[in-house]
């Protein structure tokens, strides 16, 4: 059953990419959840769709874009979206959460306009929305590998500052931690991770891979570090089993990954509520 | 360095601050000498929190100078010399999965700096700070599972771990039971007398703190009184009326019993300090 993933190159790259995002999405997800930014991940994934639609539209008219993986344009959109969210959060200082619906709906709205302008791109779009096992090329994989390493190194380097900011922002600032620049770095990382993960999980479900493993890990963990460990284990288990079942049963992997995550979460909730 | 031996830990000189044309603080003059234990009291809305934000550099004064360790707060960089325990510390999200050890480690982060990690000796300091507040049994417990008083001790440990010369506490005893409050003040006195840490305690509860502090400042938009505790005690009634507009009988009551019992403690303290 697993062997098939090593027989074909394209499946092998999907598997490796899956392993990387199963690590990365829950890692960043821990910070997203404890900083109460879960919904921001959702808004950014929707604006990624806008970028993808834009890239596909350009691809129809300009050769250069036809050969490019639309995910990169998606990431560019997500990164600019994340900066815009920050600006809006500053503008609506007393209603910070407004920034999220604004960007989310703007993203979907503009994306839908792009899609209709191009008279739809049905098959492609489906795999961007719900993920695909076969969408990963060798070049894509190398990009994923590089970006994963960069993000992992950044998270490792700034672990203590991000931890402090998440737990107690005011104290962190008093002790001299540069809040604004770290926050900006953080949301740019989130945008990049969304772009990476959506190739397997799909746009609509990418934030699930960042939050569901963490939601389960939170119930189990006795310390902040343990939360990372559990979240990554749950993330990897769900991505791997999701990919296998999706391939063998011809289902969208994003759906399977989320279903497995939900099952794990239910088990954890049932198990921990007795304590 | 020129800041090593300042004559005052904290100086506020003619400080004014207003939020949107609404004056909150007017002409604040305050000096805190090394080794003192200042109780800063004032009713709700008297500008205590604003004053604190000014001296932590979170807000900038409209007028006047704020100096920490002899250096203007704007250019002050040695924040590890200043420990701060905020009122909000005990209203943190108690579902946050962090152990006492992890929380206290945060106090080290500013001192360790960016791109550096906690070394063995840093971790040793963290353990010592936890022991100092008597929480070593709970080192690896989840902070959310502790009582309010225990959590407050953990936050003190976090403020102490960078070995500050000045410790600022904002209403640290809100939501802490009476017995713990007494133990808590004993601990503060110990830090002040034996470790020589300068303390600023911001509170509305004059009764409980006045057995422990060396100096008192009364704030209500402006400083109504600033001096040593003995002078404060002598003019207590007047101060209260000036600040609250009437005598605060509830607080007076609480305080009435132990006032006599501790009266020579006061003298002792005064002796060691001046």
Coordinates of C-alpha atoms in Angstrom, one line a residue:
Chain A
X1 CA 0.0 0.0 0.0
X2 CA 2.8 2.4 0.9
X3 CA 5.2 1.1 -1.8
X4 CA 3.2 2.8 -4.5
X5 CA 4.4 6.1 -3.1
X6 CA 8.0 5.1 -3.9
X7 CA 7.3 3.7 -7.3
X8 CA 6.3 7.0 -8.9
X9 CA 8.4 10.1 -8.6
X10 CA 5.4 12.4 -8.3
X11 CA 3.9 10.4 -5.5
X12 CA 7.3 10.4 -3.7
X13 CA 7.5 14.1 -3.8
X14 CA 3.9 14.4 -2.5
X15 CA 4.9 12.1 0.3
X16 CA 8.0 14.1 1.2
X17 CA 6.1 17.4 0.9
X18 CA 3.4 16.0 3.1
X19 CA 6.0 15.0 5.8
X20 CA 7.4 18.5 5.7
X21 CA 4.1 20.3 6.0
X22 CA 2.9 17.8 8.7
X23 CA 5.9 19.2 10.7
X24 CA 5.6 22.8 9.7
X25 CA 1.9 23.6 9.9
X26 CA 1.5 22.3 13.5
X27 CA 4.7 24.0 14.6
X28 CA 3.6 27.5 13.5
X29 CA 0.0 26.5 14.5
X30 CA 1.0 26.4 18.2
X31 CA 1.9 30.0 18.1
X32 CA -1.1 30.9 15.9
X33 CA -3.4 29.3 18.4
X34 CA -1.9 30.7 21.6
X35 CA -1.7 34.2 20.1
X36 CA -5.4 33.8 19.2
X37 CA -4.8 34.3 15.5
X38 CA -6.5 31.1 14.2
X39 CA -8.9 33.1 12.1
X40 CA -6.1 35.1 10.6
X41 CA -4.7 31.9 9.1
X42 CA -8.1 31.4 7.5
X43 CA -8.2 34.9 6.1
X44 CA -4.7 34.5 4.7
X45 CA -5.6 31.1 3.1
X46 CA -8.5 32.8 1.3
X47 CA -6.3 35.6 0.0
X48 CA -3.9 32.9 -1.3
X49 CA -6.8 31.7 -3.5
X50 CA -6.9 35.2 -4.9
X51 CA -3.3 35.0 -5.8
X52 CA -3.7 31.6 -7.4
X53 CA -6.7 32.7 -9.4
X54 CA -4.7 35.8 -10.5
X55 CA -1.8 33.6 -11.6
X56 CA -4.0 31.2 -13.5
X57 CA -5.7 34.2 -15.2
X58 CA -2.4 35.6 -16.2
X59 CA -1.3 32.2 -17.4
X60 CA -4.1 32.3 -20.0
X61 CA -2.6 35.4 -21.6
X62 CA 1.0 35.5 -20.8
X63 CA 3.3 32.6 -21.4
X64 CA 5.6 33.3 -18.6
X65 CA 2.9 32.7 -16.0
X66 CA 1.5 29.6 -17.7
X67 CA 4.7 27.7 -16.7
X68 CA 4.8 29.0 -13.2
X69 CA 3.3 27.2 -10.2
X70 CA 0.4 29.5 -9.2
X71 CA 1.2 28.8 -5.5
X72 CA 4.0 31.4 -5.6
X73 CA 1.7 34.1 -6.7
X74 CA -0.6 32.9 -3.9
X75 CA 2.2 33.3 -1.4
X76 CA 2.9 36.8 -2.6
X77 CA -0.7 37.6 -2.1
X78 CA -0.8 36.0 1.3
X79 CA 2.3 37.9 2.4
X80 CA 0.8 41.3 1.3
X81 CA -2.5 40.3 2.8
X82 CA -0.8 39.7 6.1
X83 CA 0.8 43.1 6.0
X84 CA -2.6 44.6 5.2
X85 CA -4.2 42.8 8.1
X86 CA -1.6 44.4 10.4
X87 CA -2.3 47.8 9.0
X88 CA -6.1 47.3 9.4
X89 CA -5.6 46.0 13.0
X90 CA -3.8 49.3 13.6
X91 CA -6.5 51.4 11.9
X92 CA -9.4 49.7 13.9
X93 CA -7.5 49.7 17.1
X94 CA -10.6 49.0 19.2
X95 CA -12.2 46.5 16.8
X96 CA -9.1 44.6 15.7
X97 CA -11.0 41.5 14.6
X98 CA -12.6 43.5 11.8
X99 CA -9.3 43.2 9.8
X100 CA -10.0 39.5 9.3
X101 CA -13.5 39.6 7.7
X102 CA -12.3 42.6 5.5
X103 CA -9.4 40.7 4.1
X104 CA -11.2 37.4 3.9
X105 CA -14.1 38.7 1.9
X106 CA -12.0 41.0 -0.2
X107 CA -9.8 37.9 -1.0
X108 CA -12.7 35.7 -2.0
X109 CA -14.5 38.4 -3.9
X110 CA -11.5 39.4 -6.0
X111 CA -10.6 35.8 -6.5
X112 CA -14.1 35.0 -7.8
X113 CA -13.9 37.9 -10.2
X114 CA -10.5 36.6 -11.5
X115 CA -12.0 33.1 -11.9
X116 CA -15.0 34.3 -13.9
X117 CA -12.8 36.5 -16.0
X118 CA -10.9 33.4 -17.0
X119 CA -14.2 31.5 -17.6
X120 CA -13.4 29.2 -14.8
X121 CA -10.6 26.6 -14.5
X122 CA -12.5 23.8 -13.1
X123 CA -10.1 20.9 -12.7
X124 CA -7.1 23.0 -11.5
X125 CA -9.2 24.9 -9.1
X126 CA -10.6 21.8 -7.5
X127 CA -7.2 20.6 -6.5
X128 CA -6.2 24.1 -5.2
X129 CA -9.4 24.2 -3.1
X130 CA -9.2 20.7 -1.6
X131 CA -5.6 19.6 -2.2
X132 CA -4.1 17.0 -4.4
X133 CA -1.8 14.0 -4.2
X134 CA -0.3 14.5 -7.6
X135 CA 0.3 18.2 -7.8
X136 CA 3.9 18.2 -6.6
X137 CA 6.9 18.4 -9.0
X138 CA 10.5 18.0 -8.2
X139 CA 11.1 21.7 -8.3
X140 CA 8.1 22.3 -6.1
X141 CA 9.5 19.9 -3.6
X142 CA 12.9 21.6 -3.5
X143 CA 11.2 24.9 -2.9
X144 CA 9.1 23.4 -0.1
X145 CA 12.3 21.9 1.4
X146 CA 14.2 25.2 1.3
X147 CA 11.3 27.3 2.7
X148 CA 10.6 24.7 5.4
X149 CA 14.2 24.9 6.5
X150 CA 14.2 28.7 6.6
X151 CA 10.9 28.8 8.6
X152 CA 12.1 26.1 11.0
X153 CA 15.4 27.9 11.6
X154 CA 13.5 31.2 12.2
X155 CA 11.1 29.6 14.6
X156 CA 14.0 28.0 16.5
X157 CA 15.9 31.2 16.7
X158 CA 13.0 33.3 17.9
X159 CA 11.3 30.6 20.0
X160 CA 11.9 32.4 23.3
X161 CA 10.7 35.8 22.0
X162 CA 7.6 34.4 20.3
X163 CA 6.8 32.3 23.4
X164 CA 7.1 35.4 25.7
X165 CA 5.0 37.6 23.3
X166 CA 2.3 34.9 23.2
X167 CA 2.1 34.5 26.9
X168 CA 2.3 38.0 28.0
X169 CA 2.7 40.7 25.4
X170 CA 3.0 43.7 27.7
X171 CA 5.8 42.1 29.8
X172 CA 7.6 41.0 26.7
X173 CA 7.6 44.6 25.4
X174 CA 8.8 45.9 28.8
X175 CA 11.7 43.5 28.8
X176 CA 12.8 44.9 25.5
X177 CA 11.5 42.4 23.0
X178 CA 10.9 44.1 19.6
X179 CA 7.2 43.3 19.2
X180 CA 6.4 44.9 15.9
X181 CA 9.2 43.5 13.9
X182 CA 8.7 40.0 15.4
X183 CA 5.0 40.1 14.7
X184 CA 5.6 41.1 11.1
X185 CA 8.1 38.3 10.7
X186 CA 5.6 35.9 12.3
X187 CA 2.7 36.7 9.9
X188 CA 4.9 36.6 6.9
X189 CA 6.0 33.1 8.0
X190 CA 2.3 32.2 8.4
X191 CA 1.6 33.3 4.9
X192 CA 4.5 31.2 3.5
X193 CA 3.5 28.1 5.5
X194 CA -0.1 28.5 4.1
X195 CA 1.3 28.6 0.6
X196 CA 3.4 25.5 1.2
X197 CA 0.7 23.5 2.9
X198 CA -2.2 24.3 0.6
X199 CA -0.6 22.3 -2.3
X200 CA -1.4 19.1 -0.3
X201 CA -4.3 20.1 1.9
X202 CA -6.0 22.7 -0.2
X203 CA -6.9 26.3 0.5
X204 CA -10.1 25.7 2.3
X205 CA -8.6 23.3 4.7
X206 CA -5.1 24.6 5.3
X207 CA -5.9 26.4 8.5
X208 CA -7.3 23.1 9.8
X209 CA -3.9 21.6 9.7
X210 CA -2.5 24.5 11.7
X211 CA -5.2 24.5 14.4
X212 CA -6.7 21.0 14.8
X213 CA -3.5 19.2 15.9
X214 CA -2.8 22.1 18.3
X215 CA -6.3 21.9 19.7
X216 CA -5.7 18.2 20.5
X217 CA -2.2 18.8 21.7
X218 CA -3.3 21.5 24.1
X219 CA -5.5 19.0 26.0
X220 CA -2.6 16.6 26.4
X221 CA 0.4 18.9 27.0
X222 CA 1.8 19.6 30.4
X223 CA 4.2 22.3 29.1
X224 CA 4.6 24.6 26.1
X225 CA 7.4 22.4 24.6
X226 CA 5.3 19.3 24.9
X227 CA 2.6 21.0 23.0
X228 CA 4.9 21.3 20.0
X229 CA 5.8 17.6 20.2
X230 CA 2.1 16.4 20.4
X231 CA 1.0 18.8 17.7
X232 CA 3.7 17.6 15.3
X233 CA 3.0 13.9 16.0
X234 CA -0.8 14.4 15.4
X235 CA 0.0 16.5 12.3
X236 CA 2.3 13.9 10.8
X237 CA -0.1 11.0 11.5
X238 CA -3.0 12.8 9.9
X239 CA -1.1 14.0 6.8
X240 CA 0.4 10.5 6.2
X241 CA -2.7 8.5 6.7
X242 CA -4.7 11.2 4.8
X243 CA -2.4 11.0 1.8
X244 CA -2.5 7.1 1.7
X245 CA -6.3 6.8 2.0
X246 CA -6.9 9.7 -0.4
X247 CA -4.7 8.0 -3.0
X248 CA -6.1 4.5 -2.6
X249 CA -9.7 5.6 -2.4
X250 CA -9.3 8.4 -4.9
X251 CA -10.4 11.1 -2.5
X252 CA -9.2 14.7 -2.1
X253 CA -6.3 14.5 0.5
X254 CA -7.3 17.7 2.2
X255 CA -10.6 16.2 3.2
X256 CA -9.1 13.0 4.5
X257 CA -6.4 14.8 6.4
X258 CA -9.0 17.0 8.2
X259 CA -11.3 14.1 8.9
X260 CA -8.5 12.2 10.5
X261 CA -7.6 15.2 12.5
X262 CA -11.1 15.6 13.7
X263 CA -11.2 11.9 14.7
X264 CA -8.0 12.3 16.7
X265 CA -9.3 15.5 18.3
X266 CA -12.6 13.7 19.3
X267 CA -10.6 10.9 20.9
X268 CA -8.4 13.3 22.8
X269 CA -11.4 15.2 24.0
X270 CA -13.2 12.1 25.1
X271 CA -10.1 10.8 26.8
X272 CA -9.1 14.0 28.6
X273 CA -12.6 15.1 29.7
X274 CA -12.6 12.3 32.3
X275 CA -9.6 13.6 34.1
Chain B
X1 CA 29.4 53.7 33.3
X2 CA 27.8 56.9 34.5
X3 CA 24.6 55.1 35.4
X4 CA 26.2 52.7 37.9
X5 CA 25.8 54.8 41.0
X6 CA 22.8 57.0 40.6
X7 CA 21.7 58.8 43.7
X8 CA 18.1 58.0 42.8
X9 CA 16.7 54.8 41.2
X10 CA 13.7 56.7 39.9
X11 CA 13.2 60.4 39.3
X12 CA 10.1 62.2 38.0
X13 CA 10.4 65.9 37.6
X14 CA 7.5 68.1 36.8
X15 CA 5.8 65.3 34.8
X16 CA 2.4 66.0 33.1
X17 CA 0.3 63.6 31.1
X18 CA -3.1 63.7 29.5
X19 CA -5.2 61.4 27.4
X20 CA -6.9 63.4 24.7
X21 CA -6.8 66.8 26.5
X22 CA -8.0 65.1 29.7
X23 CA -5.2 65.7 32.2
X24 CA -4.5 62.5 34.1
X25 CA -1.3 63.4 35.8
X26 CA -0.2 66.9 36.8
X27 CA 3.1 68.1 38.0
X28 CA 4.4 64.9 39.4
X29 CA 7.6 65.1 41.3
X30 CA 8.9 61.9 42.8
X31 CA 12.3 60.5 43.8
X32 CA 13.0 57.0 44.9
X33 CA 16.3 56.3 46.6
X34 CA 18.1 53.0 46.4
X35 CA 17.0 50.4 49.0
X36 CA 13.6 52.1 49.8
X37 CA 10.2 50.4 49.7
X38 CA 7.7 52.9 48.3
X39 CA 4.0 52.4 48.6
X40 CA 2.2 54.3 45.9
X41 CA -1.4 54.7 46.9
X42 CA -4.4 56.3 45.3
X43 CA -8.0 55.6 44.5
X44 CA -9.2 54.1 41.3
X45 CA -8.7 56.4 38.4
X46 CA -6.1 58.4 40.2
X47 CA -3.5 57.8 37.4
X48 CA -1.5 55.1 39.1
X49 CA -1.4 52.9 36.1
X50 CA -0.5 55.8 33.8
X51 CA 2.3 56.8 36.1
X52 CA 3.6 53.2 35.9
X53 CA 3.4 53.1 32.2
X54 CA 5.4 56.4 32.1
X55 CA 8.1 55.0 34.2
X56 CA 8.3 51.8 32.2
X57 CA 8.5 53.8 29.0
X58 CA 5.3 52.5 27.6
X59 CA 3.9 56.0 27.5
X60 CA 5.8 59.3 27.0
X61 CA 5.2 62.3 29.2
X62 CA 3.7 65.4 27.7
X63 CA 6.0 67.5 29.8
X64 CA 8.8 66.9 32.4
X65 CA 11.5 64.3 32.8
X66 CA 11.3 60.6 33.8
X67 CA 14.7 59.1 34.7
X68 CA 15.5 55.5 35.6
X69 CA 18.9 54.9 37.2
X70 CA 19.8 58.5 36.3
X71 CA 19.1 58.0 32.7
X72 CA 16.1 59.4 30.7
X73 CA 13.6 56.6 30.3
X74 CA 13.5 57.2 26.5
X75 CA 17.1 56.1 26.1
X76 CA 17.1 53.6 28.9
X77 CA 18.2 50.2 27.7
X78 CA 19.0 48.1 30.7
X79 CA 15.5 46.8 31.3
X80 CA 16.8 43.7 33.0
X81 CA 17.5 46.0 36.0
X82 CA 13.8 46.6 36.3
X83 CA 11.4 43.9 37.3
X84 CA 7.7 44.5 36.8
X85 CA 4.7 42.5 38.1
X86 CA 1.6 43.7 36.5
X87 CA -1.9 43.6 37.8
X88 CA -2.9 41.7 34.7
X89 CA -0.4 39.0 35.5
X90 CA -3.0 37.1 37.5
X91 CA -5.6 37.4 34.8
X92 CA -3.6 35.7 32.1
X93 CA -5.2 32.9 30.1
X94 CA -5.1 30.1 32.6
X95 CA -5.5 27.6 29.8
X96 CA -2.0 28.4 28.5
X97 CA 0.0 25.3 28.7
X98 CA 3.2 26.5 30.3
X99 CA 5.1 25.2 33.4
X100 CA 6.3 27.4 36.2
X101 CA 9.8 26.8 35.0
X102 CA 8.9 28.0 31.5
X103 CA 7.1 31.1 32.8
X104 CA 10.0 32.1 35.1
X105 CA 12.5 31.5 32.2
X106 CA 10.8 34.3 30.3
X107 CA 12.2 36.8 32.8
X108 CA 15.7 35.8 31.6
X109 CA 14.9 36.4 27.9
X110 CA 15.6 40.1 27.9
X111 CA 18.9 39.6 29.6
X112 CA 20.0 36.8 27.4
X113 CA 19.1 38.7 24.2
X114 CA 18.2 37.9 20.7
X115 CA 19.8 34.9 18.9
X116 CA 21.0 33.5 22.2
X117 CA 19.7 30.6 24.2
X118 CA 19.4 29.9 27.9
X119 CA 22.6 28.2 29.2
X120 CA 23.0 26.0 32.2
X121 CA 23.8 28.9 34.5
X122 CA 20.7 30.8 33.3
X123 CA 18.6 27.7 34.1
X124 CA 20.2 27.5 37.5
X125 CA 19.2 31.1 38.1
X126 CA 15.6 30.3 37.1
X127 CA 15.5 27.4 39.7
X128 CA 16.9 29.7 42.3
X129 CA 14.3 32.4 41.7
X130 CA 11.6 29.8 41.9
X131 CA 13.0 28.6 45.2
X132 CA 13.3 32.2 46.4
X133 CA 9.5 32.6 46.3
X134 CA 9.0 29.1 47.8
X135 CA 7.6 27.5 44.7
X136 CA 10.2 24.8 44.0
X137 CA 7.7 22.0 44.6
X138 CA 5.7 23.3 41.6
X139 CA 8.6 23.8 39.2
X140 CA 7.1 21.6 36.4
X141 CA 3.5 22.2 37.2
X142 CA 1.2 23.9 34.8
X143 CA 0.8 27.5 35.8
X144 CA -2.9 27.5 35.1
X145 CA -3.5 24.9 37.8
X146 CA -2.0 27.0 40.6
X147 CA -4.0 29.2 43.0
X148 CA -4.0 33.0 42.6
X149 CA -1.4 33.5 45.4
X150 CA 0.9 30.8 43.9
X151 CA 0.6 32.3 40.5
X152 CA 1.5 35.7 41.9
X153 CA 4.6 34.2 43.4
X154 CA 5.6 32.7 40.1
X155 CA 5.3 36.2 38.5
X156 CA 7.4 37.6 41.2
X157 CA 10.0 35.0 40.5
X158 CA 9.9 35.9 36.8
X159 CA 10.5 39.5 37.7
X160 CA 13.4 38.5 40.1
X161 CA 15.2 36.1 37.8
X162 CA 17.1 38.8 35.9
X163 CA 18.3 40.1 39.3
X164 CA 16.7 43.6 39.0
X165 CA 17.7 46.5 41.3
X166 CA 14.2 47.8 41.1
X167 CA 11.0 45.8 41.4
X168 CA 7.6 47.4 40.5
X169 CA 4.4 45.7 41.6
X170 CA 1.0 46.8 40.3
X171 CA -1.8 45.8 42.7
X172 CA -0.1 42.4 43.2
X173 CA -2.6 41.2 45.9
X174 CA -5.8 41.5 44.0
X175 CA -7.6 38.1 44.1
X176 CA -5.2 36.7 46.7
X177 CA -6.6 35.5 50.0
X178 CA -5.8 37.3 53.2
X179 CA -3.3 34.8 54.6
X180 CA -1.4 34.7 51.4
X181 CA -1.3 38.5 51.3
X182 CA 0.5 38.6 54.7
X183 CA 3.0 36.0 53.5
X184 CA 3.4 37.9 50.3
X185 CA 4.3 41.1 52.1
X186 CA 6.7 39.3 54.3
X187 CA 8.4 38.0 51.2
X188 CA 8.6 41.5 49.8
X189 CA 10.1 42.9 53.0
X190 CA 12.6 40.1 52.9
X191 CA 13.6 41.0 49.3
X192 CA 13.9 44.6 50.3
X193 CA 15.8 44.3 53.5
X194 CA 18.1 41.4 52.7
X195 CA 18.5 41.5 49.0
X196 CA 18.5 45.3 48.9
X197 CA 16.0 45.5 46.0
X198 CA 14.3 48.8 45.7
X199 CA 10.5 48.2 45.6
X200 CA 7.6 50.3 44.3
X201 CA 4.3 48.9 45.3
X202 CA 1.2 50.4 43.7
X203 CA -2.0 49.7 45.5
X204 CA -5.3 51.1 46.7
X205 CA -5.1 49.0 49.8
X206 CA -3.3 51.3 52.3
X207 CA -4.0 49.2 55.3
X208 CA -2.1 46.0 54.4
X209 CA 1.0 47.6 53.0
X210 CA 1.7 50.3 55.5
X211 CA 3.4 47.8 57.9
X212 CA 6.0 47.0 55.4
X213 CA 6.9 50.1 53.4
X214 CA 9.5 52.8 54.2
X215 CA 8.0 55.6 52.1
X216 CA 4.6 56.5 50.9
X217 CA 3.4 58.5 48.0
X218 CA -0.3 59.5 47.7
X219 CA -1.5 60.1 44.2
X220 CA -4.7 61.5 42.8
X221 CA -3.9 63.3 39.6
X222 CA -1.1 65.0 41.4
X223 CA 1.1 63.9 44.3
X224 CA -0.7 64.8 47.6
X225 CA 2.0 63.4 49.8
X226 CA 5.5 62.0 49.2
X227 CA 7.7 61.3 52.2
X228 CA 8.7 58.6 54.7
X229 CA 6.1 56.5 56.3
X230 CA 6.4 58.1 59.8
X231 CA 5.4 61.5 58.4
X232 CA 2.6 59.8 56.5
X233 CA 1.3 58.1 59.6
X234 CA 1.3 61.4 61.5
X235 CA -0.7 63.1 58.9
X236 CA -2.7 60.1 57.8
X237 CA -6.2 61.6 58.4
X238 CA -5.4 64.7 56.5
X239 CA -3.9 62.8 53.6
X240 CA -6.9 60.5 53.3
X241 CA -9.3 63.4 53.2
X242 CA -7.2 65.3 50.7
X243 CA -7.0 62.3 48.4
X244 CA -10.3 60.5 48.7
X245 CA -12.4 63.5 49.8
X246 CA -13.4 61.6 53.0
X247 CA -11.8 59.3 55.4
X248 CA -11.7 55.7 54.2
X249 CA -13.3 53.9 57.1
X250 CA -13.1 50.3 55.8
X251 CA -9.5 50.4 55.2
X252 CA -8.9 52.2 58.5
X253 CA -10.8 49.4 60.3
X254 CA -8.7 46.7 58.9
X255 CA -5.7 48.5 59.8
X256 CA -6.7 49.5 63.3
X257 CA -5.8 46.2 65.0
X258 CA -2.4 45.5 63.8
X259 CA -1.4 49.1 63.9
X260 CA -0.4 48.9 67.5
X261 CA 1.1 45.5 67.4
X262 CA 3.5 46.4 64.8
X263 CA 4.3 49.9 65.9
X264 CA 7.9 49.1 67.0
X265 CA 8.5 47.2 63.8
X266 CA 8.0 50.5 62.2
X267 CA 10.7 52.1 64.3
X268 CA 13.1 49.2 63.5
X269 CA 12.6 49.7 59.8
X270 CA 13.0 53.4 60.1
X271 CA 16.3 52.8 61.8
X272 CA 17.8 50.5 59.2
X273 CA 16.8 52.7 56.4
X274 CA 17.7 56.3 57.4

